[in-house]
XYZ file of C-alpha atoms in Angstrom:
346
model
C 0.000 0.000 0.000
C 1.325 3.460 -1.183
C 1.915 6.110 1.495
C 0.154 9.332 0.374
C 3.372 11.193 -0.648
C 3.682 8.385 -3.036
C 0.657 9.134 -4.972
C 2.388 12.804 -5.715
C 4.293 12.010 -8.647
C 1.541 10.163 -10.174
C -0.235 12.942 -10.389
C -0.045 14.396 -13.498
C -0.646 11.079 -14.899
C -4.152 10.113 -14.294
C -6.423 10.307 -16.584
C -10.511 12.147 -15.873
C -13.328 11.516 -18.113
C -13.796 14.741 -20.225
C -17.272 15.481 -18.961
C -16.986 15.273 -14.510
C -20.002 16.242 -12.460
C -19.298 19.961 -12.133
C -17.347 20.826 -8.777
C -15.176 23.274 -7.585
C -12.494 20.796 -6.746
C -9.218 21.392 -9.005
C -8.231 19.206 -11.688
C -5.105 18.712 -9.218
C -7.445 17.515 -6.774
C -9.748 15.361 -8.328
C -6.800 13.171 -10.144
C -5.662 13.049 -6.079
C -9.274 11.461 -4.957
C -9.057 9.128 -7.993
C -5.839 8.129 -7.212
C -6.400 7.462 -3.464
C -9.819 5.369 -4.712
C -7.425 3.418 -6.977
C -4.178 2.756 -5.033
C -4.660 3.142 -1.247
C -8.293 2.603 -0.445
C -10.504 -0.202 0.347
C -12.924 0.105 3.170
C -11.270 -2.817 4.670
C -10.308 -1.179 7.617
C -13.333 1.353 8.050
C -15.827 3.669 6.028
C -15.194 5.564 3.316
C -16.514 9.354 3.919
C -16.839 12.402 2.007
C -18.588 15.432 3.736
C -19.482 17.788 1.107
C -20.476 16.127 -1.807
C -22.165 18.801 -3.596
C -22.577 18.183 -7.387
C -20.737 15.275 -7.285
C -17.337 16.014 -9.174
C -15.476 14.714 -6.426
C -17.382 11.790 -5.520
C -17.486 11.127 -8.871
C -13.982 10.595 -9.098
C -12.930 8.875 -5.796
C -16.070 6.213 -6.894
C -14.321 5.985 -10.381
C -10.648 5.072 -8.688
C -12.389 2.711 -6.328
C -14.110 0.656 -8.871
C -11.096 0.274 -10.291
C -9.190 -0.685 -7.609
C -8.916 -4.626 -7.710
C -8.875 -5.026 -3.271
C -12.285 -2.624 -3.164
C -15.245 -4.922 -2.768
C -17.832 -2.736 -4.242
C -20.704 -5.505 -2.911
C -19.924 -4.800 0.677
C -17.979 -1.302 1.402
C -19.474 2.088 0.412
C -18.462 5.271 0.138
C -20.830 7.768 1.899
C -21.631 10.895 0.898
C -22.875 13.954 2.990
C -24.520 17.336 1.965
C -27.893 19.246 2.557
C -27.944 18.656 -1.870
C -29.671 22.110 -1.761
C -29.314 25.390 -2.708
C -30.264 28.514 -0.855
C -29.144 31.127 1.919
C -26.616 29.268 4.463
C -25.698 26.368 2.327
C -22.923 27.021 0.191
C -23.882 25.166 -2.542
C -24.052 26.822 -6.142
C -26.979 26.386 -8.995
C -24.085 24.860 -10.933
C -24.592 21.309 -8.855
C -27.626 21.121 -11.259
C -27.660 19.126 -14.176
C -28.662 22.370 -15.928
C -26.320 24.976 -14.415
C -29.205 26.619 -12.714
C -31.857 25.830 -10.261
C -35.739 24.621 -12.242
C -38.051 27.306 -11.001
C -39.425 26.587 -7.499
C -36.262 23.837 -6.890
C -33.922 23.783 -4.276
C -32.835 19.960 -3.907
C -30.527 18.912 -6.506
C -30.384 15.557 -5.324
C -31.913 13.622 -8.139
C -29.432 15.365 -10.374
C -26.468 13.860 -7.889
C -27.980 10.295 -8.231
C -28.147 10.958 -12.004
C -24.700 11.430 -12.264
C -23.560 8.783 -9.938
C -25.595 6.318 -11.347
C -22.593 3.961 -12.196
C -21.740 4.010 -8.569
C -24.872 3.728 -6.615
C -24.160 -0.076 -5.517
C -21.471 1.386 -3.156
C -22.418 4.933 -3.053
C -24.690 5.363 -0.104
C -26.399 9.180 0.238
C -26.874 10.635 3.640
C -29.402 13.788 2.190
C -29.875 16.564 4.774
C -28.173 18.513 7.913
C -25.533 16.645 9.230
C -26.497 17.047 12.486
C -29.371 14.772 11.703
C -27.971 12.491 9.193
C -24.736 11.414 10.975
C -24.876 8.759 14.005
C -23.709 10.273 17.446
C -23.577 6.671 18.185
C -21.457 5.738 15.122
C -18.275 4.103 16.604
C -16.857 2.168 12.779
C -13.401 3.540 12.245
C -13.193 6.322 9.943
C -10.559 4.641 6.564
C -11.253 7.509 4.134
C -12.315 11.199 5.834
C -12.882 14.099 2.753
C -13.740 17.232 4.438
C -15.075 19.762 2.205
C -18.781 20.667 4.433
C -17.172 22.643 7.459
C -17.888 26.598 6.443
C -19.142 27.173 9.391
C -18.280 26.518 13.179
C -21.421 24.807 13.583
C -20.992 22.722 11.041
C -17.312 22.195 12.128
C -18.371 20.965 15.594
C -20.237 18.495 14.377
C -17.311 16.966 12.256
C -15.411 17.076 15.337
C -17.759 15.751 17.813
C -18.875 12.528 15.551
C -15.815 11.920 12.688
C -12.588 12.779 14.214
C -12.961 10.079 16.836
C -13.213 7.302 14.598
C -10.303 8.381 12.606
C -7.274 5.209 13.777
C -3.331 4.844 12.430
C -4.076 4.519 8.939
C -6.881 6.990 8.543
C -6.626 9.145 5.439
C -8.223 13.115 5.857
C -8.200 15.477 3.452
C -9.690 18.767 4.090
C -10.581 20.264 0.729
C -11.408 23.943 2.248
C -7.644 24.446 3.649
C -6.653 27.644 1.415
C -9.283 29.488 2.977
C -8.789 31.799 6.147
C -12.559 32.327 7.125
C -12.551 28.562 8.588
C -9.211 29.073 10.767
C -11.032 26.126 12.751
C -9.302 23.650 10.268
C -6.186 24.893 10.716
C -5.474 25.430 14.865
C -7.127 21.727 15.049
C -4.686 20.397 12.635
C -1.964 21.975 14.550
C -3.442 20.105 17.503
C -3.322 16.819 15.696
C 0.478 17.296 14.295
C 1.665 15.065 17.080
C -0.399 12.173 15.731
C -0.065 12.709 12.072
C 2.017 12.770 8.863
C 1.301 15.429 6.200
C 1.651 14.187 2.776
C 3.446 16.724 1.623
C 2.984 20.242 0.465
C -1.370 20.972 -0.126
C -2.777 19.775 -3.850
C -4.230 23.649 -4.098
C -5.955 23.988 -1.276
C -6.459 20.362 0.095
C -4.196 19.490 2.595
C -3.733 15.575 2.839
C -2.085 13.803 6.005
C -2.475 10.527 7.065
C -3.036 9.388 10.985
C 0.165 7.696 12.140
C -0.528 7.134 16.125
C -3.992 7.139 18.126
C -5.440 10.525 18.454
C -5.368 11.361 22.977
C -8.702 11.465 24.176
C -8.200 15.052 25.638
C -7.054 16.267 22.135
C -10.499 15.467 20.426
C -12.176 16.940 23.000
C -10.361 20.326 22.639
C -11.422 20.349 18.821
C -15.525 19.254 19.552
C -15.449 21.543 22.585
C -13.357 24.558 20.434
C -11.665 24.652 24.043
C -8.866 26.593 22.968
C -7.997 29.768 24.070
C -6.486 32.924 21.231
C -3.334 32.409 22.195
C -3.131 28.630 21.492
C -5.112 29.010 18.521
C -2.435 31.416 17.134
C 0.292 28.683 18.188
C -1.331 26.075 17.131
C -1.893 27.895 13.378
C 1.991 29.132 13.801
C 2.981 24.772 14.098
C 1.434 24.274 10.951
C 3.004 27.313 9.232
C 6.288 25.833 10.488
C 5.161 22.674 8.140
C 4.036 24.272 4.862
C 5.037 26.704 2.339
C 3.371 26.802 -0.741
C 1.379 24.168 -2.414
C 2.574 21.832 -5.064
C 1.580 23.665 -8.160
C 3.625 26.743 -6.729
C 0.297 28.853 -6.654
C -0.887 29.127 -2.752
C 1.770 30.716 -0.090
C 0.572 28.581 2.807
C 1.933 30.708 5.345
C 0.337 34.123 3.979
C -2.996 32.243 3.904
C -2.151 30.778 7.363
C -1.279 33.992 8.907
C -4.352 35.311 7.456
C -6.377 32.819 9.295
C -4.971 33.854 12.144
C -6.343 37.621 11.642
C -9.851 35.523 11.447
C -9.024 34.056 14.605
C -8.861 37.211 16.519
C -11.896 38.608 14.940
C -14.264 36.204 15.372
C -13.115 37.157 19.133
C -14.183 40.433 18.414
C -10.065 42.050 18.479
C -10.791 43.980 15.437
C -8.031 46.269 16.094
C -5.278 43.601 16.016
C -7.402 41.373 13.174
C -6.334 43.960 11.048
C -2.674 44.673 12.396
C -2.194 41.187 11.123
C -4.206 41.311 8.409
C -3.027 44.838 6.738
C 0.588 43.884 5.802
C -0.839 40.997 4.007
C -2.645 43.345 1.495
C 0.491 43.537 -0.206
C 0.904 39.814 -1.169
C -0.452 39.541 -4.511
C -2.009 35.556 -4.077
C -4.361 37.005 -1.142
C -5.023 40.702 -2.667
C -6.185 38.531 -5.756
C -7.972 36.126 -4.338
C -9.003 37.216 -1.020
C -10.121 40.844 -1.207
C -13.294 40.603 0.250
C -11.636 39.226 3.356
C -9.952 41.993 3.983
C -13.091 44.374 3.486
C -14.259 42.236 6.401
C -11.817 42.608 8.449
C -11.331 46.454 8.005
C -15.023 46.876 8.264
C -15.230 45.755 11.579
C -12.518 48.284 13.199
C -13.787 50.628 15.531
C -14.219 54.454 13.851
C -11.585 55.742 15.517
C -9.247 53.351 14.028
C -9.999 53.970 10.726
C -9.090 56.226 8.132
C -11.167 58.871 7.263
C -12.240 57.830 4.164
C -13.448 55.009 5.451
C -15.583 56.493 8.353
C -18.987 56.784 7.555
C -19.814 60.573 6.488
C -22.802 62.449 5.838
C -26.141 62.010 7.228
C -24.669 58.672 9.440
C -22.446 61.173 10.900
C -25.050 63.307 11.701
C -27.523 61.600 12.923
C -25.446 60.020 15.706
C -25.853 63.192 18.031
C -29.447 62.996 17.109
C -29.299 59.543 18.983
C -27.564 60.520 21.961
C -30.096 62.941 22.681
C -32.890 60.699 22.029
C -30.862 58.347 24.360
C -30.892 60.794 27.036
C -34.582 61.658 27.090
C -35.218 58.030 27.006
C -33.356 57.828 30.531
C -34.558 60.856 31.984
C -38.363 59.739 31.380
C -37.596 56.230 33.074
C -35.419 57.998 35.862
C -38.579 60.534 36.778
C -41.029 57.553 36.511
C -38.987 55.700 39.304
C -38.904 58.906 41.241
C -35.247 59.091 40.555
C -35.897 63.386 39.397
């Protein structure tokens, strides 16, 4: 069996069909799934599970590598796949996951249009449609073979992964986490800093999926830091500084790990609510042309949520705002002097 750093200079040898499910995977990573289907995986030693499945691309193409692979019994293991398979505010899923490129008038669900397209690998594909608070098993205690993690944009979300996947994963377990170039979920990356001890990267991220394999059972009191989020800032930021200390930039030479990593630390501190030293991290990074391409309306975020008196003046709100804020005061003040003379306060 091929470690995972292995698989890397097979890459740019595999072969996709020309028409894929559409998904917003990279070519890169999608010949990596196949691959891993094909060479390492069985579901001899636990489930197979992708959370995040969306229009299928990527299932599609770890399926494809697994029903090629001759020590995958497609008549007893499956590969699972979790998403909500609909559309709409809060679920990160694009129109694009239809067959059509857009959503049928009065349709949310494109699940049909998934089982469409996996239709060559339903025998082993098995669907888990909904929130994955209620379609994964708090109970569940299988090991964990094959973890894709591509559903966690939101802490919620996140805690759920945490609370009913990681502790299944066992030496041997294979996690990607397909969402790994982005700074908003800086959840993925102080908890993989907290698992470093107990794993082996594969080597530098395939764009942004970073790929490690579990080499030694995962301490109790670890997993329950990452369900429980029981870090405090400052570990967060050390944990996210460990795994700077183990990347770079990702194998195409396109991503600079550590300026997305240090970005996700500027997320860290405002989702605390330090906007002031959010964007003391985050402002120097403005200048590095991977995230001021690609990651613009991050830092509108973050420079949004300074206080006014930290920021510019052409960035204060002017005109009637600015007026009307005395206007509120006042109003303010009235308010408590009518409640003060009611209680016999005046």
């Amino acid at each position: 069996m091929p470690s995972l750093g292995q698989l890397y200079p097979l890459l740019d040898s595999v072969e996709l069909p020309e028409h894929l499910p559409y998904t917003q995977c990279s070519t890169h990573e999608l010949r990596f799934l196949r691959l891993l289907g094909e060479r390492r995986l069985t579901g001899a030693h636990g489930d197979l599970i992708e959370l995040g499945s969306g229009g299928g691309g990527s299932t599609y193409a770890a399926a494809l590598g697994l029903s090629e692979n001759p020590g995958f019994d497609r008549s007893s293991a499956k590969l699972h796949a979790y998403d909500y398979f609909r559309v709409g505010k809060g679920t990160f899923a694009s129109e694009k996951f239809f067959s059509g490129g857009k959503a049928p008038d009065g349709e949310s669900s494109f699940l049909e249009d998934f089982q469409e397209v996996l239709d060559p690998f339903l025998d082993f594909v098995e669907i888990h449609a909904g929130d994955i608070w209620e379609t994964s098993d708090p109970d569940e205690k299988r090991p964990v073979e094959f973890l894709h993690v591509d559903i966690a944009k939101t802490a919620r979300v996140w805690s759920c992964v945490a609370e009913r996947f990681l502790p299944r994963l066992v030496p041997g377990s294979v996690v990607l986490h397909q969402d790994f170039a982005s700074p908003r979920l800086p959840w993925l990356h102080y908890s993989t800093g907290a698992l470093l001890p107990s794993i082996e990267l594969a080597g530098p991220p395939i764009r942004s999926t970073l790929a490690f394999e579990v080499t030694d059972d995962i301490p109790g009191e670890v997993l329950r830091a990452i369900a429980e989020d029981a870090f405090d800032v400052e570990r967060k930021l050390e944990l996210i500084s460990a795994v700077q200390g183990r990347l770079d930039r990702d194998h195409t030479d396109g991503i600079p790990f550590k300026s997305v990593l240090e970005l996700a630390k500027a997320f860290v501190l405002h989702y605390e609510g330090d906007h002031r030293q959010a964007w003391k991290i985050a402002e120097p990074l403005t200048d590095d042309p991977y995230l001021a391409r690609t990651r613009a309306d991050h830092f509108r975020q973050l420079k949004a949520a300074l206080p006014k008196d930290a920021q510019a003046p052409a960035d204060r709100p002017e005109g009637r705002q600015q007026r009307s804020a005395p206007v509120k005061r006042s109003a303010l003040r009235r308010t408590l002097g009518r409640f003060a003379r009611k209680v016999g306060l005046r």
